[in-house]
mmCIF file of C-alpha atoms in Angstrom:
data_model
loop_
_atom_site.group_PDB
_atom_site.id
_atom_site.type_symbol
_atom_site.label_atom_id
_atom_site.label_comp_id
_atom_site.label_asym_id
_atom_site.label_seq_id
_atom_site.Cartn_x
_atom_site.Cartn_y
_atom_site.Cartn_z
ATOM 1 C CA MET M 1 94.948 93.869 148.136
ATOM 2 C CA LYS M 2 93.290 94.186 144.736
ATOM 3 C CA GLY M 3 92.996 97.326 142.616
ATOM 4 C CA ALA M 4 89.230 97.697 143.172
ATOM 5 C CA GLU M 5 89.752 97.441 146.938
ATOM 6 C CA VAL M 6 92.294 100.317 146.821
ATOM 7 C CA ILE M 7 89.830 102.452 144.865
ATOM 8 C CA SER M 8 87.037 101.553 147.363
ATOM 9 C CA LYS M 9 89.277 102.719 150.240
ATOM 10 C CA LEU M 10 89.487 106.180 148.599
ATOM 11 C CA SER M 11 85.766 106.717 149.208
ATOM 12 C CA THR M 12 86.378 107.245 152.947
ATOM 13 C CA ILE M 13 89.246 109.687 152.270
ATOM 14 C CA LEU M 14 87.837 111.886 149.518
ATOM 15 C CA ASN M 15 85.618 114.857 150.443
ATOM 16 C CA GLY M 16 83.643 114.858 147.183
ATOM 17 C CA GLU M 17 85.194 118.075 145.877
ATOM 18 C CA GLU M 18 88.133 116.355 144.180
ATOM 19 C CA LEU M 19 88.232 116.237 140.387
ATOM 20 C CA ILE M 20 89.133 112.703 139.287
ATOM 21 C CA VAL M 21 90.472 111.492 135.945
ATOM 22 C CA SER M 22 90.446 107.699 135.580
ATOM 23 C CA SER M 23 92.200 105.606 132.941
ATOM 24 C CA ASN M 24 90.202 103.695 130.340
ATOM 25 C CA GLY M 25 89.149 100.114 130.993
ATOM 26 C CA ASN M 26 88.685 98.495 134.378
ATOM 27 C CA VAL M 27 89.999 101.513 136.333
ATOM 28 C CA SER M 28 87.350 103.847 134.953
ATOM 29 C CA ARG M 29 84.658 101.260 135.623
ATOM 30 C CA GLN M 30 85.846 100.911 139.204
ATOM 31 C CA VAL M 31 85.992 104.655 139.786
ATOM 32 C CA TYR M 32 82.511 105.042 138.272
ATOM 33 C CA HIS M 33 80.953 102.306 140.412
ATOM 34 C CA LEU M 34 82.923 102.646 143.650
ATOM 35 C CA LEU M 35 83.483 106.393 144.062
ATOM 36 C CA GLN M 36 81.068 109.297 144.249
ATOM 37 C CA GLY M 37 80.617 112.319 142.068
ATOM 38 C CA ASP M 38 80.607 112.948 138.327
ATOM 39 C CA GLN M 39 84.196 112.366 137.319
ATOM 40 C CA ILE M 40 86.099 112.088 134.034
ATOM 41 C CA TYR M 41 85.864 108.426 133.151
ATOM 42 C CA LEU M 42 88.075 107.924 130.094
ATOM 43 C CA ARG M 43 86.767 105.444 127.573
ATOM 44 C CA GLY M 44 89.660 105.536 125.151
ATOM 45 C CA SER M 45 92.751 107.715 124.811
ATOM 46 C CA MET M 46 95.018 105.138 126.375
ATOM 47 C CA GLY M 47 98.079 106.820 127.807
ATOM 48 C CA LEU M 48 96.510 110.235 128.338
ATOM 49 C CA PRO M 49 95.052 110.381 131.851
ATOM 50 C CA VAL M 50 98.140 112.079 133.327
ATOM 51 C CA SER M 51 98.183 114.775 130.657
ATOM 52 C CA ILE M 52 94.425 115.361 131.006
ATOM 53 C CA GLY M 53 94.888 115.609 134.767
ATOM 54 C CA LEU M 54 97.725 118.135 134.221
ATOM 55 C CA GLY M 55 95.568 120.357 132.011
ATOM 56 C CA LEU M 56 92.697 120.129 134.486
ATOM 57 C CA ALA M 57 94.984 120.988 137.419
ATOM 58 C CA LEU M 58 96.200 124.078 135.551
ATOM 59 C CA ALA M 59 92.708 125.233 134.730
ATOM 60 C CA GLN M 60 91.380 124.598 138.270
ATOM 61 C CA PRO M 61 94.310 125.562 140.531
ATOM 62 C CA ASN M 62 92.118 125.707 143.652
ATOM 63 C CA ARG M 63 90.735 122.203 143.344
ATOM 64 C CA THR M 64 92.517 118.922 144.064
ATOM 65 C CA VAL M 65 92.885 116.885 140.859
ATOM 66 C CA LEU M 66 93.361 113.123 141.265
ATOM 67 C CA VAL M 67 94.526 110.897 138.421
ATOM 68 C CA ILE M 68 93.921 107.189 138.943
ATOM 69 C CA THR M 69 95.645 105.066 136.323
ATOM 70 C CA GLY M 70 96.661 101.493 135.672
ATOM 71 C CA ASP M 71 100.279 100.635 134.959
ATOM 72 C CA GLY M 72 99.860 99.866 131.252
ATOM 73 C CA ASN M 73 98.131 103.171 130.690
ATOM 74 C CA PHE M 74 100.703 105.075 132.801
ATOM 75 C CA LEU M 75 103.608 103.565 130.865
ATOM 76 C CA MET M 76 102.099 104.363 127.483
ATOM 77 C CA GLY M 77 102.032 108.050 128.404
ATOM 78 C CA LEU M 78 105.167 108.018 130.502
ATOM 79 C CA SER M 79 106.675 111.144 128.976
ATOM 80 C CA ALA M 80 103.713 113.179 130.280
ATOM 81 C CA MET M 81 105.186 112.657 133.735
ATOM 82 C CA THR M 82 108.277 114.651 132.690
ATOM 83 C CA THR M 83 105.966 117.561 131.792
ATOM 84 C CA VAL M 84 104.199 117.185 135.153
ATOM 85 C CA ALA M 85 107.566 117.262 136.913
ATOM 86 C CA HIS M 86 108.528 120.385 134.953
ATOM 87 C CA VAL M 87 105.291 122.181 135.882
ATOM 88 C CA GLN M 88 105.051 120.884 139.502
ATOM 89 C CA PRO M 89 101.323 121.559 139.835
ATOM 90 C CA THR M 90 100.744 121.519 143.599
ATOM 91 C CA ASN M 91 97.079 120.463 143.291
ATOM 92 C CA LEU M 92 97.790 117.311 141.272
ATOM 93 C CA LYS M 93 97.855 113.846 142.848
ATOM 94 C CA ILE M 94 98.588 110.714 140.829
ATOM 95 C CA ILE M 95 97.885 107.165 141.956
ATOM 96 C CA ILE M 96 99.253 104.283 139.861
ATOM 97 C CA ILE M 97 97.411 101.024 140.449
ATOM 98 C CA ASP M 98 100.011 98.496 139.266
ATOM 99 C CA ASN M 99 98.925 94.879 138.694
ATOM 100 C CA GLU M 100 101.686 94.389 136.072
ATOM 101 C CA LEU M 101 98.987 93.474 133.560
ATOM 102 C CA TYR M 102 96.917 94.755 130.731
ATOM 103 C CA ALA M 103 93.998 93.439 132.726
ATOM 104 C CA THR M 104 91.143 94.813 130.613
ATOM 105 C CA THR M 105 92.370 93.082 127.483
ATOM 106 C CA GLY M 106 92.735 89.691 129.153
ATOM 107 C CA GLY M 107 95.682 89.858 131.502
ATOM 108 C CA GLN M 108 98.686 90.164 129.196
ATOM 109 C CA ASP M 109 101.937 91.193 130.908
ATOM 110 C CA THR M 110 103.078 94.805 130.930
ATOM 111 C CA VAL M 111 106.773 95.581 131.455
ATOM 112 C CA SER M 112 106.009 97.090 134.844
ATOM 113 C CA SER M 113 107.679 94.302 136.889
ATOM 114 C CA THR M 114 111.187 95.444 135.913
ATOM 115 C CA ILE M 115 110.686 99.112 136.797
ATOM 116 C CA ASP M 116 111.886 100.831 139.991
ATOM 117 C CA TYR M 117 109.098 103.442 140.075
ATOM 118 C CA ILE M 118 110.566 105.523 142.888
ATOM 119 C CA THR M 119 113.937 105.946 141.206
ATOM 120 C CA MET M 120 112.279 106.644 137.827
ATOM 121 C CA ILE M 121 109.805 109.235 139.075
ATOM 122 C CA GLN M 122 112.245 110.923 141.471
ATOM 123 C CA GLY M 123 114.718 111.023 138.576
ATOM 124 C CA MET M 124 112.185 113.042 136.627
ATOM 125 C CA GLY M 125 112.208 115.600 139.440
ATOM 126 C CA ILE M 126 109.246 114.580 141.629
ATOM 127 C CA ASP M 127 110.727 114.178 145.099
ATOM 128 C CA THR M 128 107.481 113.167 146.783
ATOM 129 C CA ALA M 129 106.975 109.883 144.912
ATOM 130 C CA ARG M 130 106.089 106.954 147.102
ATOM 131 C CA SER M 131 105.889 103.289 146.236
ATOM 132 C CA PHE M 132 104.352 100.449 148.141
ATOM 133 C CA ASN M 133 104.423 96.763 147.414
ATOM 134 C CA MET M 134 101.435 94.496 147.497
ATOM 135 C CA SER M 135 100.234 93.825 151.000
ATOM 136 C CA ASP M 136 97.111 93.379 153.002
ATOM 137 C CA ASP M 137 98.122 95.943 155.569
ATOM 138 C CA GLU M 138 94.934 97.943 155.234
ATOM 139 C CA ILE M 139 95.838 100.586 157.784
ATOM 140 C CA LEU M 140 99.118 101.365 156.063
ATOM 141 C CA ILE M 141 97.490 101.564 152.607
ATOM 142 C CA SER M 142 94.787 103.883 153.976
ATOM 143 C CA GLU M 143 97.466 106.125 155.483
ATOM 144 C CA MET M 144 99.400 106.233 152.210
ATOM 145 C CA LEU M 145 96.272 107.128 150.260
ATOM 146 C CA LYS M 146 95.362 109.794 152.810
ATOM 147 C CA ASP M 147 98.828 111.330 152.665
ATOM 148 C CA THR M 148 98.824 111.324 148.875
ATOM 149 C CA ILE M 149 95.465 113.108 148.650
ATOM 150 C CA LEU M 150 95.765 115.464 151.630
ATOM 151 C CA GLU M 151 99.448 116.454 151.858
ATOM 152 C CA PRO M 152 100.050 119.708 150.009
ATOM 153 C CA GLY M 153 102.005 119.569 146.749
ATOM 154 C CA LEU M 154 102.413 117.310 143.769
ATOM 155 C CA ASN M 155 102.162 113.733 145.091
ATOM 156 C CA VAL M 156 102.587 110.436 143.274
ATOM 157 C CA LEU M 157 101.771 107.052 144.811
ATOM 158 C CA HIS M 158 102.656 103.804 143.110
ATOM 159 C CA LEU M 159 100.871 100.749 144.500
ATOM 160 C CA LYS M 160 101.547 97.162 143.558
ATOM 161 C CA VAL M 161 98.222 95.275 143.716
ATOM 162 C CA GLU M 162 96.824 91.839 143.017
ATOM 163 C CA GLU M 163 94.772 91.182 139.898
ATOM 164 C CA ASP M 164 91.075 91.930 140.245
ATOM 165 C CA THR M 165 88.809 88.891 139.972
ATOM 166 C CA ILE M 166 85.533 90.728 139.425
ATOM 167 C CA VAL M 167 84.924 92.785 136.276
ATOM 168 C CA LEU M 168 82.426 95.551 136.863
ATOM 169 C CA ASP M 169 79.713 96.599 134.419
ATOM 170 C CA ASN M 170 80.415 99.048 131.650
ATOM 171 C CA ILE M 171 79.825 102.736 132.300
ATOM 172 C CA PRO M 172 76.247 103.412 131.085
ATOM 173 C CA HIS M 173 76.803 107.018 129.893
ATOM 174 C CA HIS M 174 77.916 108.237 126.488
ATOM 175 C CA PRO M 175 81.204 110.234 126.753
ATOM 176 C CA THR M 176 79.397 113.514 125.938
ATOM 177 C CA LYS M 177 77.145 112.828 128.958
ATOM 178 C CA ILE M 178 80.257 112.102 131.082
ATOM 179 C CA LYS M 179 81.687 115.480 129.976
ATOM 180 C CA ASP M 180 78.440 117.387 130.565
ATOM 181 C CA ASN M 181 77.928 115.864 134.001
ATOM 182 C CA PHE M 182 81.503 116.703 134.982
ATOM 183 C CA MET M 183 81.408 120.266 133.719
ATOM 184 C CA SER M 184 78.062 120.950 135.398
ATOM 185 C CA ARG M 185 79.978 120.681 138.696
ATOM 186 C CA PHE M 186 81.390 124.136 137.989
ATOM 187 C CA SER M 187 78.097 125.837 137.214
ATOM 188 C CA MET D 1 106.820 138.043 101.132
ATOM 189 C CA ILE D 2 104.891 139.720 103.920
ATOM 190 C CA MET D 3 104.399 137.540 106.991
ATOM 191 C CA ILE D 4 101.662 137.702 109.566
ATOM 192 C CA ASP D 5 102.911 139.812 112.460
ATOM 193 C CA SER D 6 103.199 137.580 115.541
ATOM 194 C CA ALA D 7 102.040 140.414 117.850
ATOM 195 C CA ASP D 8 98.839 140.916 115.795
ATOM 196 C CA PHE D 9 98.257 137.178 115.717
ATOM 197 C CA LEU D 10 98.625 136.789 119.509
ATOM 198 C CA SER D 11 96.426 139.836 120.141
ATOM 199 C CA TYR D 12 93.734 138.230 118.047
ATOM 200 C CA LEU D 13 93.960 135.023 120.104
ATOM 201 C CA SER D 14 93.969 137.009 123.358
ATOM 202 C CA ASP D 15 90.897 138.965 122.206
ATOM 203 C CA ASN D 16 89.227 135.608 121.614
ATOM 204 C CA ASP D 17 89.758 134.526 125.232
ATOM 205 C CA PHE D 18 92.727 132.242 124.744
ATOM 206 C CA THR D 19 95.145 132.360 127.652
ATOM 207 C CA PHE D 20 96.754 128.932 127.391
ATOM 208 C CA SER D 21 98.698 127.079 124.701
ATOM 209 C CA THR D 22 100.609 123.832 124.401
ATOM 210 C CA GLY D 23 102.174 121.808 121.638
ATOM 211 C CA VAL D 24 105.402 120.695 120.000
ATOM 212 C CA PRO D 25 107.432 123.218 117.943
ATOM 213 C CA CYS D 26 107.971 123.465 114.206
ATOM 214 C CA SER D 27 110.348 125.934 112.563
ATOM 215 C CA TYR D 28 107.367 127.304 110.617
ATOM 216 C CA PHE D 29 106.151 128.684 113.980
ATOM 217 C CA ARG D 30 109.524 129.963 115.200
ATOM 218 C CA ASN D 31 108.603 133.662 115.345
ATOM 219 C CA LEU D 32 105.216 132.964 116.832
ATOM 220 C CA LEU D 33 106.663 130.731 119.565
ATOM 221 C CA LEU D 34 109.345 133.321 120.438
ATOM 222 C CA ALA D 35 106.639 135.968 120.849
ATOM 223 C CA LEU D 36 104.306 133.582 122.703
ATOM 224 C CA GLU D 37 106.887 132.661 125.298
ATOM 225 C CA LYS D 38 107.501 136.347 126.085
ATOM 226 C CA ASP D 39 103.820 137.302 126.189
ATOM 227 C CA ASP D 40 102.346 137.671 129.685
ATOM 228 C CA ARG D 41 98.802 137.165 128.384
ATOM 229 C CA PHE D 42 99.542 133.476 127.719
ATOM 230 C CA THR D 43 101.032 130.429 129.344
ATOM 231 C CA TYR D 44 102.736 128.169 126.812
ATOM 232 C CA LEU D 45 103.538 124.664 128.005
ATOM 233 C CA PRO D 46 105.897 122.621 125.835
ATOM 234 C CA ALA D 47 104.602 119.024 125.554
ATOM 235 C CA THR D 48 106.781 115.999 124.824
ATOM 236 C CA ARG D 49 104.397 114.604 122.236
ATOM 237 C CA GLU D 50 101.470 115.977 120.249
ATOM 238 C CA ASP D 51 98.981 113.505 121.760
ATOM 239 C CA GLU D 52 100.071 114.631 125.199
ATOM 240 C CA ALA D 53 99.368 118.212 124.104
ATOM 241 C CA ILE D 54 95.855 117.142 123.063
ATOM 242 C CA GLY D 55 95.430 115.537 126.519
ATOM 243 C CA ILE D 56 96.607 118.701 128.328
ATOM 244 C CA ALA D 57 94.337 120.895 126.182
ATOM 245 C CA THR D 58 91.382 118.554 126.851
ATOM 246 C CA GLY D 59 91.951 118.714 130.614
ATOM 247 C CA TYR D 60 92.225 122.476 130.413
ATOM 248 C CA PHE D 61 88.909 122.696 128.543
ATOM 249 C CA LEU D 62 87.188 120.384 131.034
ATOM 250 C CA GLY D 63 88.352 122.753 133.746
ATOM 251 C CA GLY D 64 86.737 125.681 131.960
ATOM 252 C CA GLY D 65 89.623 127.090 129.891
ATOM 253 C CA ARG D 66 90.385 127.546 126.202
ATOM 254 C CA THR D 67 93.525 126.229 124.465
ATOM 255 C CA PHE D 68 95.206 126.734 121.121
ATOM 256 C CA LEU D 69 97.746 124.129 120.042
ATOM 257 C CA ILE D 70 100.818 124.266 117.863
ATOM 258 C CA MET D 71 102.355 121.300 116.059
ATOM 259 C CA GLN D 72 104.033 120.090 112.907
ATOM 260 C CA ASN D 73 101.928 117.993 110.519
ATOM 261 C CA SER D 74 104.078 115.002 111.492
ATOM 262 C CA GLY D 75 102.232 115.315 114.793
ATOM 263 C CA LEU D 76 98.941 114.534 113.049
ATOM 264 C CA ALA D 77 100.174 110.933 112.931
ATOM 265 C CA ASN D 78 100.757 110.978 116.692
ATOM 266 C CA ILE D 79 97.372 112.305 117.664
ATOM 267 C CA GLY D 80 95.125 109.757 115.924
ATOM 268 C CA ASP D 81 93.818 108.051 119.027
ATOM 269 C CA ALA D 82 93.681 111.247 121.094
ATOM 270 C CA ILE D 83 91.505 112.808 118.357
ATOM 271 C CA THR D 84 89.225 109.863 117.649
ATOM 272 C CA SER D 85 88.710 108.397 121.147
ATOM 273 C CA LEU D 86 88.972 111.570 123.182
ATOM 274 C CA THR D 87 88.285 114.911 121.495
ATOM 275 C CA GLN D 88 85.807 113.742 118.838
ATOM 276 C CA LEU D 89 84.162 111.289 121.227
ATOM 277 C CA TYR D 90 83.727 113.710 124.154
ATOM 278 C CA LYS D 91 83.244 116.720 121.828
ATOM 279 C CA ILE D 92 86.133 118.902 122.956
ATOM 280 C CA PRO D 93 86.631 122.200 121.106
ATOM 281 C CA LEU D 94 90.254 122.942 120.301
ATOM 282 C CA LEU D 95 92.061 125.279 117.893
ATOM 283 C CA ILE D 96 95.023 123.439 116.420
ATOM 284 C CA PHE D 97 97.661 125.215 114.302
ATOM 285 C CA VAL D 98 99.504 122.688 112.119
ATOM 286 C CA SER D 99 102.488 123.478 109.906
ATOM 287 C CA TYR D 100 101.953 122.281 106.341
ATOM 288 C CA ARG D 101 105.330 120.637 105.752
ATOM 289 C CA GLY D 102 106.217 118.579 102.713
ATOM 290 C CA LEU D 103 105.166 121.024 100.013
ATOM 291 C CA GLU D 104 107.474 122.645 97.420
ATOM 292 C CA PRO D 105 109.620 124.638 99.927
ATOM 293 C CA ASP D 106 110.471 121.327 101.641
ATOM 294 C CA LYS D 107 111.631 119.575 98.472
ATOM 295 C CA ASP D 108 115.057 118.945 100.009
ATOM 296 C CA PHE D 109 113.431 117.407 103.136
ATOM 297 C CA PRO D 110 112.060 114.032 102.054
ATOM 298 C CA GLU D 111 111.135 113.210 105.672
ATOM 299 C CA HIS D 112 108.133 115.530 105.271
ATOM 300 C CA SER D 113 107.063 114.491 101.782
ATOM 301 C CA ILE D 114 104.581 111.701 102.530
ATOM 302 C CA MET D 115 102.923 113.481 105.415
ATOM 303 C CA GLY D 116 102.674 116.513 103.172
ATOM 304 C CA ASP D 117 100.834 114.397 100.622
ATOM 305 C CA VAL D 118 98.422 112.904 103.158
ATOM 306 C CA THR D 119 97.860 115.897 105.468
ATOM 307 C CA LYS D 120 94.436 116.802 104.054
ATOM 308 C CA PRO D 121 93.254 113.197 103.703
ATOM 309 C CA VAL D 122 94.291 112.545 107.334
ATOM 310 C CA LEU D 123 92.330 115.552 108.569
ATOM 311 C CA ASP D 124 89.363 114.431 106.501
ATOM 312 C CA ALA D 125 89.644 110.934 107.944
ATOM 313 C CA TYR D 126 89.764 112.321 111.491
ATOM 314 C CA GLN D 127 86.672 114.428 110.617
ATOM 315 C CA ILE D 128 88.462 117.621 111.581
ATOM 316 C CA PRO D 129 87.369 120.779 109.721
ATOM 317 C CA TYR D 130 90.483 122.611 108.404
ATOM 318 C CA TRP D 131 91.483 125.811 106.649
ATOM 319 C CA VAL D 132 94.743 127.033 105.092
ATOM 320 C CA ILE D 133 95.565 130.590 106.183
ATOM 321 C CA LYS D 134 97.337 133.304 104.194
ATOM 322 C CA GLU D 135 98.751 136.650 105.205
ATOM 323 C CA THR D 136 95.824 138.343 103.505
ATOM 324 C CA ASN D 137 92.847 136.441 104.959
ATOM 325 C CA TRP D 138 93.875 135.004 108.299
ATOM 326 C CA LYS D 139 91.474 136.981 110.508
ATOM 327 C CA VAL D 140 88.428 136.084 108.444
ATOM 328 C CA VAL D 141 89.466 132.450 108.313
ATOM 329 C CA LEU D 142 90.096 132.289 112.074
ATOM 330 C CA ASP D 143 86.727 133.987 112.780
ATOM 331 C CA ASN D 144 85.061 131.279 110.723
ATOM 332 C CA ALA D 145 87.125 128.442 112.255
ATOM 333 C CA LEU D 146 86.304 129.558 115.803
ATOM 334 C CA GLU D 147 82.607 129.748 114.926
ATOM 335 C CA VAL D 148 82.704 126.203 113.602
ATOM 336 C CA MET D 149 84.699 125.025 116.629
ATOM 337 C CA GLU D 150 82.065 126.423 118.994
ATOM 338 C CA GLU D 151 79.085 125.346 116.973
ATOM 339 C CA LEU D 152 80.213 121.737 116.559
ATOM 340 C CA SER D 153 82.151 121.570 119.846
ATOM 341 C CA LYS D 154 85.047 119.767 118.216
ATOM 342 C CA PRO D 155 88.648 120.363 117.217
ATOM 343 C CA VAL D 156 89.381 122.501 114.165
ATOM 344 C CA CYS D 157 92.698 122.795 112.358
ATOM 345 C CA ILE D 158 94.496 125.684 110.713
ATOM 346 C CA LEU D 159 97.177 124.684 108.215
ATOM 347 C CA VAL D 160 100.122 127.074 108.037
ATOM 348 C CA LYS D 161 102.495 127.004 105.065
ATOM 349 C CA LYS D 162 106.124 128.146 105.104
ATOM 350 C CA GLY D 163 106.614 131.896 105.286
ATOM 351 C CA VAL D 164 103.191 132.701 106.667
ATOM 352 C CA LEU D 165 104.121 132.942 110.367
ATOM 353 C CA SER D 166 107.888 132.585 110.156
ATOM 354 C CA GLU D 167 110.560 132.568 107.460
#
């Protein structure tokens, strides 16, 4: 299964009230085009989606906050996960879409292939981390996504995926418009 | 030398609707951080890096809250991308307290000297408005800084020299 297909699957699981932070590059484009709602589509700030999600989860404790990040982005901001583990925000869910590539910049390797994500994330103090290797078992992937979003508590799901073959269009909004659209959800 | 009283300083921030803070410590903020961690009006979250703190503060703002940040000026080097491609781009208002290391009191600490020399040019390059506070004028300066922060919806920086908030 490809990254964009995983993100598409989320559309049948989300209720539209979730607050989503997506990592810059292809992941944000996929979240913009494939999921509903005005979300926080990051354009730059590589490495920061987890920390932005943490701040958002603290400010909005009654809403589910979902961070969707690629592996290169996740690894750049890895230490933010230790802060997340320290805080244990129960409304924060993190999905790592891992294609082992810097796909947006042309498919250069990340170091992701050597990492045991479960051991690493559990070692930080997040017991609920799950990891799943690339597969086409659509029912199992849907169940894992559902559990990650709907089960109470801080949940982290690491998914190995195949490289996407289609690059979606750029997000048409200026970042200030992205921000204004997102914040108008609270008014 | 008379220092700013940490209790007065925190009351000012509380009166201005700040309830949340994050950052990375500097000894110049030792007294303030000790008071902050004990103060029920605030949650202080220690970040592992200064750019992470900018990310947390940005998320907190997007969720409707207000954050002040604390960091050493060495952290200005770590926040370059977070400032330019996140907070300046999306127009995120933040109040950032930065210790002004590398001046005369740090003459025996060469690790701070170059960042001390380039602190103001770096802030200018990031297009961040900044002020240096003293014991005698801090409330007026902060009033002005908060007004600019709101009006421009962008980060502003307060430079804090040795002895102003902690020995």
